[in-house]
Amino acid sequence: MISLSALDLSLAALLVLALAALSWRMQLGLGAQLLIAAARTVVQLLLIGLVLKTLFEHIDLVWVGGISLIMLLAAGREVMARQQRRFTGWWGFGMGTGAMFVSSFAITILTLTTIIGTDPWYTPQYAVPLLGMMLGNTMSGIALALDRLTATAWQQRAVIEQRLMLGATRQEAIADIRRDAMRSGMMPIINSMAVAGLVSLPGMMTGQILAGTPPMEAVKYQILIMFLISAGTGFGVTAALWLASKRLFDERHRLRLDKLGTPKV
Amino acid sequence: MVALCLDKIPEMKLERPNMNYLHVNDVRPHGRGPYSLNIAAGECVSLSGPSGSGKSLLLRAIADLDPHDGDVFLDNLPRSTFTAPQWRKQVALLPVESQWWLDDVGGHFPDTDCPWLKPLGFTHKTMQWQVSRLSSGEKQRLALARALMNHPRVLLLDEPTASLDPQTIGIVEKLITDYRNETQAAVLWVSHDAQQAARVGNRQLKLTAHGFSDHIDDGADGAHPGSENIA
């Protein structure tokens, strides 16, 4: 494997700087954002590099659990931040986070113990990247689906209430909207499975191949990851939508949009 | 055809004619009121009041669509003994503006064999019509037919003839009166038209911020078993 030097990375950084300069010249207003994001990438990745280095040297369930928790909370915050109209109170954070916890952790642990079979099962070299990939994708799916559900429920409140007036249960009244939300949460992973290898080589596989892994080994891992991600996203989105669509109503099957906050500008 | 369908629901006939069908007890929609009201079986109460006085909110509260204080009884049974969907099937709210969520009319009906289409001026082919091509008057009449499909025992009508021409208003008024007489349903009818209120209502009430006031007394009020408290 060819190791990258600081000089190699600086050359790549020059490209980003050139783009920022162009943005500044053309007054696109993207320069500052671009540079801040690039700087965050460097700092966050170097830090996680250090953390992983230490973690790999000290295989300890407490440390793996601790970093998993931090990853989960960060993902939960991100899901909440992407909601236009989020649930008020703890539900806004708890709903997405809870759904991600159940699906991502269950699938990661299942994979580590029965499919990959590492010893011990929490070997950080496998556990941390796998969980990260699960959380990252489940997060996007849940964020998209919840946002779609609450936004559509808000727009279509009159239709939902009309169905309630005609004697529909809360599940019946929101079924179409929930189905739509499910579709938008699942579309990214379904699309990326459909074009995998045709349009793009998935990031993880590319990384493994660049690092010198034989292509067929990389492919097998990529297939495994794709399946896990789609299952994790599917179960996570289902759980989040179930909780959210229940929460939109009360026990008397009344639409309670007052449980949603005002939209961000 | 109407008679045929109505015959299917003989349990709607009330054995004790003095029993109140709908009893609204100290209902406070959005902090207004409290409103108390009795509507006897087969009785129609027309309700008026300036816009913004909370007529629609009161109907929504009775149909259990908004959280509120107070309770509502149907045949002396408190609302909590019904599930919310059961309650709304029996206590039908017809909103001013009906909503349609599918492309064709028929999909909104539990059964395309609807006995109220013909009296309202439609045919069985109406079920294949596109909702996007309905006029507001057609929507209003079809919404009434759709609500009656649940065979409700109480009708909460929010300006049910607001977008209709005079001739169709007569048809709708007659249909609702026939339904009420056949099934002994209790009707609460919100109307802005004083003549209509007098025409369709056995009693007329006016909604104020703190309760009901007796509106125009038609002289026959004492004959009705229902009574209102005026707060």
CSV table of N, CA, C and O in Angstrom, one decimal, chain A residues 16-125:
chain,number,residue,atom,x,y,z
A,16,VAL,N,-8.8,22.6,-3.2
A,16,VAL,CA,-9.9,23.2,-2.5
A,16,VAL,C,-9.7,24.7,-2.4
A,16,VAL,O,-10.7,25.5,-2.5
A,17,LEU,N,-8.5,25.2,-2.1
A,17,LEU,CA,-8.2,26.6,-2.0
A,17,LEU,C,-8.5,27.3,-3.3
A,17,LEU,O,-9.1,28.4,-3.3
A,18,ALA,N,-8.1,26.7,-4.4
A,18,ALA,CA,-8.3,27.3,-5.7
A,18,ALA,C,-9.8,27.4,-5.9
A,18,ALA,O,-10.3,28.5,-6.4
A,19,LEU,N,-10.6,26.4,-5.5
A,19,LEU,CA,-12.1,26.5,-5.7
A,19,LEU,C,-12.6,27.7,-4.8
A,19,LEU,O,-13.5,28.4,-5.3
A,20,ALA,N,-12.1,27.8,-3.6
A,20,ALA,CA,-12.5,28.9,-2.7
A,20,ALA,C,-12.2,30.3,-3.4
A,20,ALA,O,-13.0,31.2,-3.3
A,21,ALA,N,-11.0,30.4,-4.0
A,21,ALA,CA,-10.6,31.6,-4.6
A,21,ALA,C,-11.6,31.9,-5.8
A,21,ALA,O,-12.0,33.1,-6.0
A,22,LEU,N,-11.9,30.9,-6.5
A,22,LEU,CA,-12.8,31.1,-7.7
A,22,LEU,C,-14.2,31.6,-7.2
A,22,LEU,O,-14.8,32.5,-7.7
A,23,SER,N,-14.6,31.0,-6.1
A,23,SER,CA,-15.9,31.3,-5.5
A,23,SER,C,-15.9,32.8,-5.1
A,23,SER,O,-16.9,33.5,-5.3
A,24,TRP,N,-14.8,33.2,-4.5
A,24,TRP,CA,-14.6,34.6,-4.0
A,24,TRP,C,-14.7,35.5,-5.2
A,24,TRP,O,-15.3,36.6,-5.2
A,25,ARG,N,-13.9,35.2,-6.3
A,25,ARG,CA,-13.9,36.0,-7.5
A,25,ARG,C,-15.3,36.2,-8.1
A,25,ARG,O,-15.7,37.2,-8.6
A,26,MET,N,-16.0,35.0,-8.2
A,26,MET,CA,-17.3,35.1,-8.8
A,26,MET,C,-18.4,35.5,-7.8
A,26,MET,O,-19.6,35.5,-8.2
A,27,GLN,N,-18.0,35.8,-6.6
A,27,GLN,CA,-19.0,36.2,-5.6
A,27,GLN,C,-20.1,35.2,-5.4
A,27,GLN,O,-21.3,35.5,-5.3
A,28,LEU,N,-19.7,33.9,-5.3
A,28,LEU,CA,-20.7,32.9,-5.1
A,28,LEU,C,-21.1,32.8,-3.6
A,28,LEU,O,-22.1,32.1,-3.3
A,29,GLY,N,-20.3,33.3,-2.8
A,29,GLY,CA,-20.6,33.3,-1.3
A,29,GLY,C,-20.4,31.9,-0.7
A,29,GLY,O,-20.9,31.6,0.3
A,30,LEU,N,-19.7,31.0,-1.4
A,30,LEU,CA,-19.5,29.6,-0.9
A,30,LEU,C,-18.1,29.5,-0.2
A,30,LEU,O,-17.9,28.5,0.5
A,31,GLY,N,-17.2,30.4,-0.5
A,31,GLY,CA,-15.8,30.3,-0.1
A,31,GLY,C,-15.7,30.0,1.4
A,31,GLY,O,-15.0,29.0,1.8
A,32,ALA,N,-16.3,30.8,2.3
A,32,ALA,CA,-16.1,30.6,3.7
A,32,ALA,C,-16.6,29.2,4.1
A,32,ALA,O,-15.9,28.5,4.9
A,33,GLN,N,-17.8,28.9,3.7
A,33,GLN,CA,-18.4,27.6,4.0
A,33,GLN,C,-17.6,26.5,3.6
A,33,GLN,O,-17.4,25.5,4.4
A,34,LEU,N,-17.0,26.6,2.4
A,34,LEU,CA,-16.2,25.5,1.9
A,34,LEU,C,-14.9,25.3,2.7
A,34,LEU,O,-14.6,24.2,3.1
A,35,LEU,N,-14.3,26.4,3.1
A,35,LEU,CA,-13.1,26.3,3.8
A,35,LEU,C,-13.3,25.8,5.2
A,35,LEU,O,-12.5,25.0,5.7
A,36,ILE,N,-14.4,26.3,5.8
A,36,ILE,CA,-14.7,25.8,7.2
A,36,ILE,C,-15.0,24.3,7.2
A,36,ILE,O,-14.5,23.5,8.0
A,37,ALA,N,-15.8,23.8,6.2
A,37,ALA,CA,-16.1,22.4,6.0
A,37,ALA,C,-14.8,21.6,5.8
A,37,ALA,O,-14.6,20.5,6.4
A,38,ALA,N,-13.9,22.1,5.0
A,38,ALA,CA,-12.7,21.4,4.7
A,38,ALA,C,-11.8,21.3,6.0
A,38,ALA,O,-11.2,20.3,6.3
A,39,ALA,N,-11.8,22.5,6.7
A,39,ALA,CA,-11.0,22.5,7.9
A,39,ALA,C,-11.6,21.5,9.0
A,39,ALA,O,-10.8,20.7,9.6
A,40,ARG,N,-12.9,21.4,9.0
A,40,ARG,CA,-13.6,20.5,9.9
A,40,ARG,C,-13.2,19.1,9.6
A,40,ARG,O,-12.9,18.2,10.4
A,41,THR,N,-13.2,18.8,8.2
A,41,THR,CA,-12.8,17.4,7.8
A,41,THR,C,-11.5,17.0,8.3
A,41,THR,O,-11.3,15.9,8.9
A,42,VAL,N,-10.5,18.0,8.1
A,42,VAL,CA,-9.1,17.6,8.5
A,42,VAL,C,-9.1,17.4,10.1
A,42,VAL,O,-8.6,16.4,10.5
A,43,VAL,N,-9.7,18.3,10.8
A,43,VAL,CA,-9.5,18.2,12.3
A,43,VAL,C,-10.3,17.0,12.8
A,43,VAL,O,-9.7,16.2,13.6
A,44,GLN,N,-11.6,16.8,12.3
A,44,GLN,CA,-12.4,15.7,12.8
A,44,GLN,C,-11.8,14.3,12.5
A,44,GLN,O,-11.7,13.4,13.3
A,45,LEU,N,-11.3,14.2,11.2
A,45,LEU,CA,-10.7,13.0,10.8
A,45,LEU,C,-9.4,12.7,11.5
A,45,LEU,O,-9.1,11.5,11.9
A,46,LEU,N,-8.6,13.7,11.7
A,46,LEU,CA,-7.3,13.5,12.4
A,46,LEU,C,-7.6,13.0,13.8
A,46,LEU,O,-6.9,12.1,14.3
A,47,LEU,N,-8.6,13.7,14.5
A,47,LEU,CA,-8.9,13.3,15.8
A,47,LEU,C,-9.4,11.8,15.9
A,47,LEU,O,-9.0,11.1,16.7
A,48,ILE,N,-10.3,11.5,15.0
A,48,ILE,CA,-10.9,10.1,15.0
A,48,ILE,C,-9.8,9.1,14.7
A,48,ILE,O,-9.8,8.0,15.2
A,49,GLY,N,-8.8,9.6,13.8
A,49,GLY,CA,-7.7,8.7,13.5
A,49,GLY,C,-6.9,8.4,14.8
A,49,GLY,O,-6.6,7.2,15.1
A,50,LEU,N,-6.7,9.4,15.6
A,50,LEU,CA,-6.0,9.2,16.9
A,50,LEU,C,-6.8,8.3,17.8
A,50,LEU,O,-6.3,7.4,18.5
A,51,VAL,N,-8.1,8.6,17.9
A,51,VAL,CA,-9.0,7.8,18.8
A,51,VAL,C,-9.0,6.4,18.3
A,51,VAL,O,-8.8,5.5,19.2
A,52,LEU,N,-9.1,6.1,17.0
A,52,LEU,CA,-9.1,4.8,16.6
A,52,LEU,C,-7.8,4.1,16.8
A,52,LEU,O,-7.8,2.9,17.2
A,53,LYS,N,-6.7,4.8,16.7
A,53,LYS,CA,-5.4,4.2,16.9
A,53,LYS,C,-5.3,3.7,18.3
A,53,LYS,O,-4.9,2.6,18.6
A,54,THR,N,-5.7,4.6,19.3
A,54,THR,CA,-5.7,4.2,20.7
A,54,THR,C,-6.7,3.0,20.9
A,54,THR,O,-6.3,2.1,21.7
A,55,LEU,N,-7.8,3.1,20.3
A,55,LEU,CA,-8.9,2.2,20.5
A,55,LEU,C,-8.4,0.8,20.1
A,55,LEU,O,-8.7,-0.2,20.7
A,56,PHE,N,-7.8,0.7,18.9
A,56,PHE,CA,-7.3,-0.5,18.3
A,56,PHE,C,-6.3,-1.2,19.2
A,56,PHE,O,-6.1,-2.4,19.2
A,57,GLU,N,-5.5,-0.3,19.9
A,57,GLU,CA,-4.5,-0.9,20.8
A,57,GLU,C,-5.0,-1.4,22.1
A,57,GLU,O,-4.4,-2.2,22.7
A,58,HIS,N,-6.1,-0.8,22.5
A,58,HIS,CA,-6.7,-1.3,23.8
A,58,HIS,C,-8.1,-1.8,23.6
A,58,HIS,O,-9.1,-1.0,23.6
A,59,ILE,N,-8.2,-3.1,23.3
A,59,ILE,CA,-9.5,-3.7,23.0
A,59,ILE,C,-10.3,-3.8,24.3
A,59,ILE,O,-10.0,-4.7,25.1
A,60,ASP,N,-11.3,-2.9,24.5
A,60,ASP,CA,-12.1,-2.9,25.7
A,60,ASP,C,-13.5,-2.5,25.4
A,60,ASP,O,-13.8,-1.5,24.7
A,61,LEU,N,-14.4,-3.3,25.9
A,61,LEU,CA,-15.8,-3.1,25.6
A,61,LEU,C,-16.3,-1.7,26.1
A,61,LEU,O,-17.1,-1.1,25.4
A,62,VAL,N,-15.8,-1.3,27.2
A,62,VAL,CA,-16.2,0.0,27.7
A,62,VAL,C,-15.9,1.2,26.7
A,62,VAL,O,-16.7,2.0,26.4
A,63,TRP,N,-14.7,1.1,26.2
A,63,TRP,CA,-14.2,2.1,25.3
A,63,TRP,C,-15.1,2.1,24.0
A,63,TRP,O,-15.5,3.1,23.4
A,64,VAL,N,-15.3,0.9,23.5
A,64,VAL,CA,-16.1,0.7,22.3
A,64,VAL,C,-17.5,1.2,22.5
A,64,VAL,O,-18.1,1.9,21.7
A,65,GLY,N,-18.0,0.8,23.7
A,65,GLY,CA,-19.4,1.3,24.0
A,65,GLY,C,-19.4,2.8,24.1
A,65,GLY,O,-20.4,3.4,23.6
A,66,GLY,N,-18.4,3.4,24.7
A,66,GLY,CA,-18.4,4.9,24.9
A,66,GLY,C,-18.4,5.6,23.5
A,66,GLY,O,-19.2,6.5,23.3
A,67,ILE,N,-17.5,5.1,22.6
A,67,ILE,CA,-17.5,5.8,21.3
A,67,ILE,C,-18.7,5.6,20.5
A,67,ILE,O,-19.2,6.4,19.8
A,68,SER,N,-19.4,4.4,20.7
A,68,SER,CA,-20.6,4.1,20.0
A,68,SER,C,-21.7,5.1,20.5
A,68,SER,O,-22.5,5.5,19.7
A,69,LEU,N,-21.7,5.3,21.8
A,69,LEU,CA,-22.7,6.2,22.3
A,69,LEU,C,-22.5,7.6,21.8
A,69,LEU,O,-23.5,8.3,21.4
A,70,ILE,N,-21.3,8.1,21.7
A,70,ILE,CA,-21.0,9.4,21.1
A,70,ILE,C,-21.5,9.5,19.7
A,70,ILE,O,-22.2,10.4,19.3
A,71,MET,N,-21.2,8.4,18.9
A,71,MET,CA,-21.6,8.4,17.5
A,71,MET,C,-23.2,8.4,17.4
A,71,MET,O,-23.7,9.2,16.6
A,72,LEU,N,-23.8,7.7,18.3
A,72,LEU,CA,-25.3,7.6,18.3
A,72,LEU,C,-25.9,9.0,18.6
A,72,LEU,O,-26.8,9.5,17.9
A,73,LEU,N,-25.4,9.7,19.6
A,73,LEU,CA,-25.9,11.0,20.0
A,73,LEU,C,-25.7,12.0,18.9
A,73,LEU,O,-26.6,12.8,18.6
A,74,ALA,N,-24.5,11.9,18.3
A,74,ALA,CA,-24.2,12.9,17.2
A,74,ALA,C,-25.2,12.6,16.0
A,74,ALA,O,-25.7,13.6,15.4
A,75,ALA,N,-25.4,11.4,15.7
A,75,ALA,CA,-26.4,11.1,14.6
A,75,ALA,C,-27.8,11.5,15.0
A,75,ALA,O,-28.5,12.1,14.1
A,76,GLY,N,-28.2,11.3,16.3
A,76,GLY,CA,-29.5,11.7,16.7
A,76,GLY,C,-29.7,13.2,16.6
A,76,GLY,O,-30.7,13.7,16.2
A,77,ARG,N,-28.6,14.0,16.9
A,77,ARG,CA,-28.7,15.4,16.8
A,77,ARG,C,-28.9,15.8,15.4
A,77,ARG,O,-29.6,16.7,15.1
A,78,GLU,N,-28.1,15.1,14.5
A,78,GLU,CA,-28.2,15.5,13.1
A,78,GLU,C,-29.6,15.2,12.5
A,78,GLU,O,-30.1,16.0,11.7
A,79,VAL,N,-30.2,14.1,12.9
A,79,VAL,CA,-31.6,13.8,12.5
A,79,VAL,C,-32.5,14.9,12.9
A,79,VAL,O,-33.3,15.4,12.1
A,80,MET,N,-32.4,15.4,14.1
A,80,MET,CA,-33.2,16.4,14.6
A,80,MET,C,-33.0,17.7,13.9
A,80,MET,O,-34.0,18.4,13.5
A,81,ALA,N,-31.7,18.0,13.6
A,81,ALA,CA,-31.4,19.3,13.0
A,81,ALA,C,-32.0,19.3,11.5
A,81,ALA,O,-32.2,20.4,11.0
A,82,ARG,N,-32.2,18.2,10.9
A,82,ARG,CA,-32.7,18.2,9.5
A,82,ARG,C,-34.2,18.2,9.4
A,82,ARG,O,-34.7,18.2,8.3
A,83,GLN,N,-34.9,18.3,10.6
A,83,GLN,CA,-36.3,18.4,10.5
A,83,GLN,C,-36.8,19.8,10.4
A,83,GLN,O,-36.4,20.7,11.2
A,84,GLN,N,-37.7,20.0,9.4
A,84,GLN,CA,-38.3,21.3,9.2
A,84,GLN,C,-39.2,21.6,10.4
A,84,GLN,O,-39.2,22.7,11.0
A,85,ARG,N,-40.1,20.6,10.7
A,85,ARG,CA,-41.0,20.8,11.8
A,85,ARG,C,-40.8,19.6,12.7
A,85,ARG,O,-41.2,18.5,12.4
A,86,ARG,N,-40.1,19.8,13.8
A,86,ARG,CA,-39.8,18.7,14.7
A,86,ARG,C,-40.7,18.6,15.8
A,86,ARG,O,-41.4,19.6,16.2
A,87,PHE,N,-40.8,17.4,16.4
A,87,PHE,CA,-41.6,17.2,17.6
A,87,PHE,C,-41.0,18.0,18.8
A,87,PHE,O,-39.8,18.1,18.9
A,88,THR,N,-41.9,18.6,19.6
A,88,THR,CA,-41.4,19.4,20.7
A,88,THR,C,-41.0,18.5,21.8
A,88,THR,O,-41.3,17.3,21.9
A,89,GLY,N,-40.1,19.0,22.7
A,89,GLY,CA,-39.7,18.3,23.8
A,89,GLY,C,-38.7,17.2,23.5
A,89,GLY,O,-38.0,17.2,22.4
A,90,TRP,N,-38.6,16.2,24.3
A,90,TRP,CA,-37.6,15.2,24.2
A,90,TRP,C,-37.9,14.3,23.0
A,90,TRP,O,-37.0,13.6,22.4
A,91,TRP,N,-39.2,14.3,22.5
A,91,TRP,CA,-39.5,13.4,21.4
A,91,TRP,C,-38.7,13.8,20.2
A,91,TRP,O,-38.4,12.9,19.4
A,92,GLY,N,-38.5,15.1,20.0
A,92,GLY,CA,-37.8,15.6,18.8
A,92,GLY,C,-36.4,14.8,18.6
A,92,GLY,O,-36.0,14.5,17.5
A,93,PHE,N,-35.8,14.7,19.8
A,93,PHE,CA,-34.5,14.0,19.7
A,93,PHE,C,-34.6,12.5,19.9
A,93,PHE,O,-34.0,11.7,19.2
A,94,GLY,N,-35.5,12.1,20.8
A,94,GLY,CA,-35.6,10.7,21.2
A,94,GLY,C,-36.1,9.8,20.1
A,94,GLY,O,-35.7,8.6,20.1
A,95,MET,N,-37.0,10.3,19.3
A,95,MET,CA,-37.7,9.4,18.3
A,95,MET,C,-36.7,8.9,17.3
A,95,MET,O,-36.5,7.7,17.2
A,96,GLY,N,-35.9,9.8,16.7
A,96,GLY,CA,-35.0,9.3,15.7
A,96,GLY,C,-33.8,8.6,16.3
A,96,GLY,O,-33.4,7.5,15.8
A,97,THR,N,-33.4,9.0,17.5
A,97,THR,CA,-32.2,8.4,18.1
A,97,THR,C,-32.6,7.0,18.6
A,97,THR,O,-31.9,6.0,18.4
A,98,GLY,N,-33.8,6.8,19.1
A,98,GLY,CA,-34.3,5.5,19.6
A,98,GLY,C,-34.4,4.6,18.4
A,98,GLY,O,-33.9,3.4,18.5
A,99,ALA,N,-34.9,5.0,17.3
A,99,ALA,CA,-35.1,4.1,16.2
A,99,ALA,C,-33.7,3.7,15.6
A,99,ALA,O,-33.5,2.6,15.3
A,100,MET,N,-32.8,4.7,15.6
A,100,MET,CA,-31.4,4.4,15.1
A,100,MET,C,-30.7,3.4,16.0
A,100,MET,O,-30.0,2.5,15.6
A,101,PHE,N,-30.9,3.6,17.3
A,101,PHE,CA,-30.3,2.8,18.3
A,101,PHE,C,-30.7,1.3,18.1
A,101,PHE,O,-29.9,0.4,17.9
A,102,VAL,N,-32.0,1.1,18.0
A,102,VAL,CA,-32.6,-0.2,17.9
A,102,VAL,C,-32.0,-0.9,16.6
A,102,VAL,O,-31.5,-2.0,16.7
A,103,SER,N,-32.2,-0.2,15.5
A,103,SER,CA,-31.9,-0.9,14.2
A,103,SER,C,-30.4,-1.0,14.0
A,103,SER,O,-29.9,-2.1,13.7
A,104,SER,N,-29.6,0.1,14.2
A,104,SER,CA,-28.2,0.0,13.9
A,104,SER,C,-27.4,-0.9,14.9
A,104,SER,O,-26.6,-1.7,14.5
A,105,PHE,N,-27.7,-0.8,16.2
A,105,PHE,CA,-27.0,-1.6,17.1
A,105,PHE,C,-27.3,-3.0,17.0
A,105,PHE,O,-26.5,-3.9,17.0
A,106,ALA,N,-28.6,-3.3,16.8
A,106,ALA,CA,-29.0,-4.7,16.7
A,106,ALA,C,-28.3,-5.4,15.5
A,106,ALA,O,-27.7,-6.5,15.6
A,107,ILE,N,-28.4,-4.7,14.4
A,107,ILE,CA,-27.8,-5.3,13.2
A,107,ILE,C,-26.3,-5.4,13.2
A,107,ILE,O,-25.7,-6.4,12.9
A,108,THR,N,-25.6,-4.3,13.8
A,108,THR,CA,-24.2,-4.4,13.9
A,108,THR,C,-23.8,-5.5,14.8
A,108,THR,O,-22.8,-6.3,14.5
A,109,ILE,N,-24.4,-5.7,16.0
A,109,ILE,CA,-24.0,-6.7,16.9
A,109,ILE,C,-24.3,-8.1,16.3
A,109,ILE,O,-23.4,-9.0,16.4
A,110,LEU,N,-25.4,-8.2,15.6
A,110,LEU,CA,-25.7,-9.5,14.9
A,110,LEU,C,-24.7,-9.9,13.9
A,110,LEU,O,-24.2,-11.0,13.8
A,111,THR,N,-24.3,-8.9,13.1
A,111,THR,CA,-23.3,-9.1,12.1
A,111,THR,C,-21.9,-9.5,12.7
A,111,THR,O,-21.3,-10.4,12.3
A,112,LEU,N,-21.5,-8.8,13.8
A,112,LEU,CA,-20.2,-9.0,14.4
A,112,LEU,C,-20.2,-10.4,15.0
A,112,LEU,O,-19.2,-11.1,14.9
A,113,THR,N,-21.3,-10.8,15.6
A,113,THR,CA,-21.3,-12.1,16.3
A,113,THR,C,-21.5,-13.3,15.4
A,113,THR,O,-20.8,-14.3,15.5
A,114,THR,N,-22.4,-13.2,14.4
A,114,THR,CA,-22.7,-14.4,13.7
A,114,THR,C,-22.2,-14.3,12.2
A,114,THR,O,-21.8,-15.4,11.7
A,115,ILE,N,-22.1,-13.2,11.6
A,115,ILE,CA,-21.6,-13.2,10.2
A,115,ILE,C,-20.1,-13.1,10.1
A,115,ILE,O,-19.4,-14.0,9.5
A,116,ILE,N,-19.5,-12.0,10.6
A,116,ILE,CA,-18.1,-11.8,10.6
A,116,ILE,C,-17.4,-12.7,11.6
A,116,ILE,O,-16.4,-13.3,11.3
A,117,GLY,N,-18.0,-12.8,12.8
A,117,GLY,CA,-17.4,-13.7,13.8
A,117,GLY,C,-16.1,-13.2,14.3
A,117,GLY,O,-15.2,-14.1,14.4
A,118,THR,N,-15.9,-12.0,14.6
A,118,THR,CA,-14.6,-11.5,15.2
A,118,THR,C,-14.5,-12.0,16.6
A,118,THR,O,-15.5,-12.3,17.3
A,119,ASP,N,-13.2,-12.0,17.1
A,119,ASP,CA,-13.0,-12.4,18.5
A,119,ASP,C,-12.1,-11.4,19.2
A,119,ASP,O,-11.0,-11.3,18.8
A,120,PRO,N,-12.6,-10.8,20.3
A,120,PRO,CA,-14.0,-10.8,20.7
A,120,PRO,C,-14.9,-10.0,19.8
A,120,PRO,O,-14.4,-9.3,18.9
A,121,TRP,N,-16.2,-10.2,20.0
A,121,TRP,CA,-17.1,-9.6,19.0
A,121,TRP,C,-17.0,-8.1,18.8
A,121,TRP,O,-17.4,-7.6,17.8
A,122,TYR,N,-16.6,-7.4,19.9
A,122,TYR,CA,-16.5,-6.0,19.8
A,122,TYR,C,-15.1,-5.5,19.3
A,122,TYR,O,-14.8,-4.3,19.6
A,123,THR,N,-14.4,-6.3,18.7
A,123,THR,CA,-13.1,-5.9,18.2
A,123,THR,C,-13.2,-4.5,17.4
A,123,THR,O,-14.0,-4.5,16.4
A,124,PRO,N,-12.6,-3.5,17.9
A,124,PRO,CA,-13.0,-2.1,17.4
A,124,PRO,C,-12.7,-1.9,15.9
A,124,PRO,O,-13.4,-1.2,15.3
A,125,GLN,N,-11.7,-2.6,15.4
A,125,GLN,CA,-11.3,-2.5,14.0
A,125,GLN,C,-12.5,-2.8,13.1
A,125,GLN,O,-12.7,-2.3,12.0
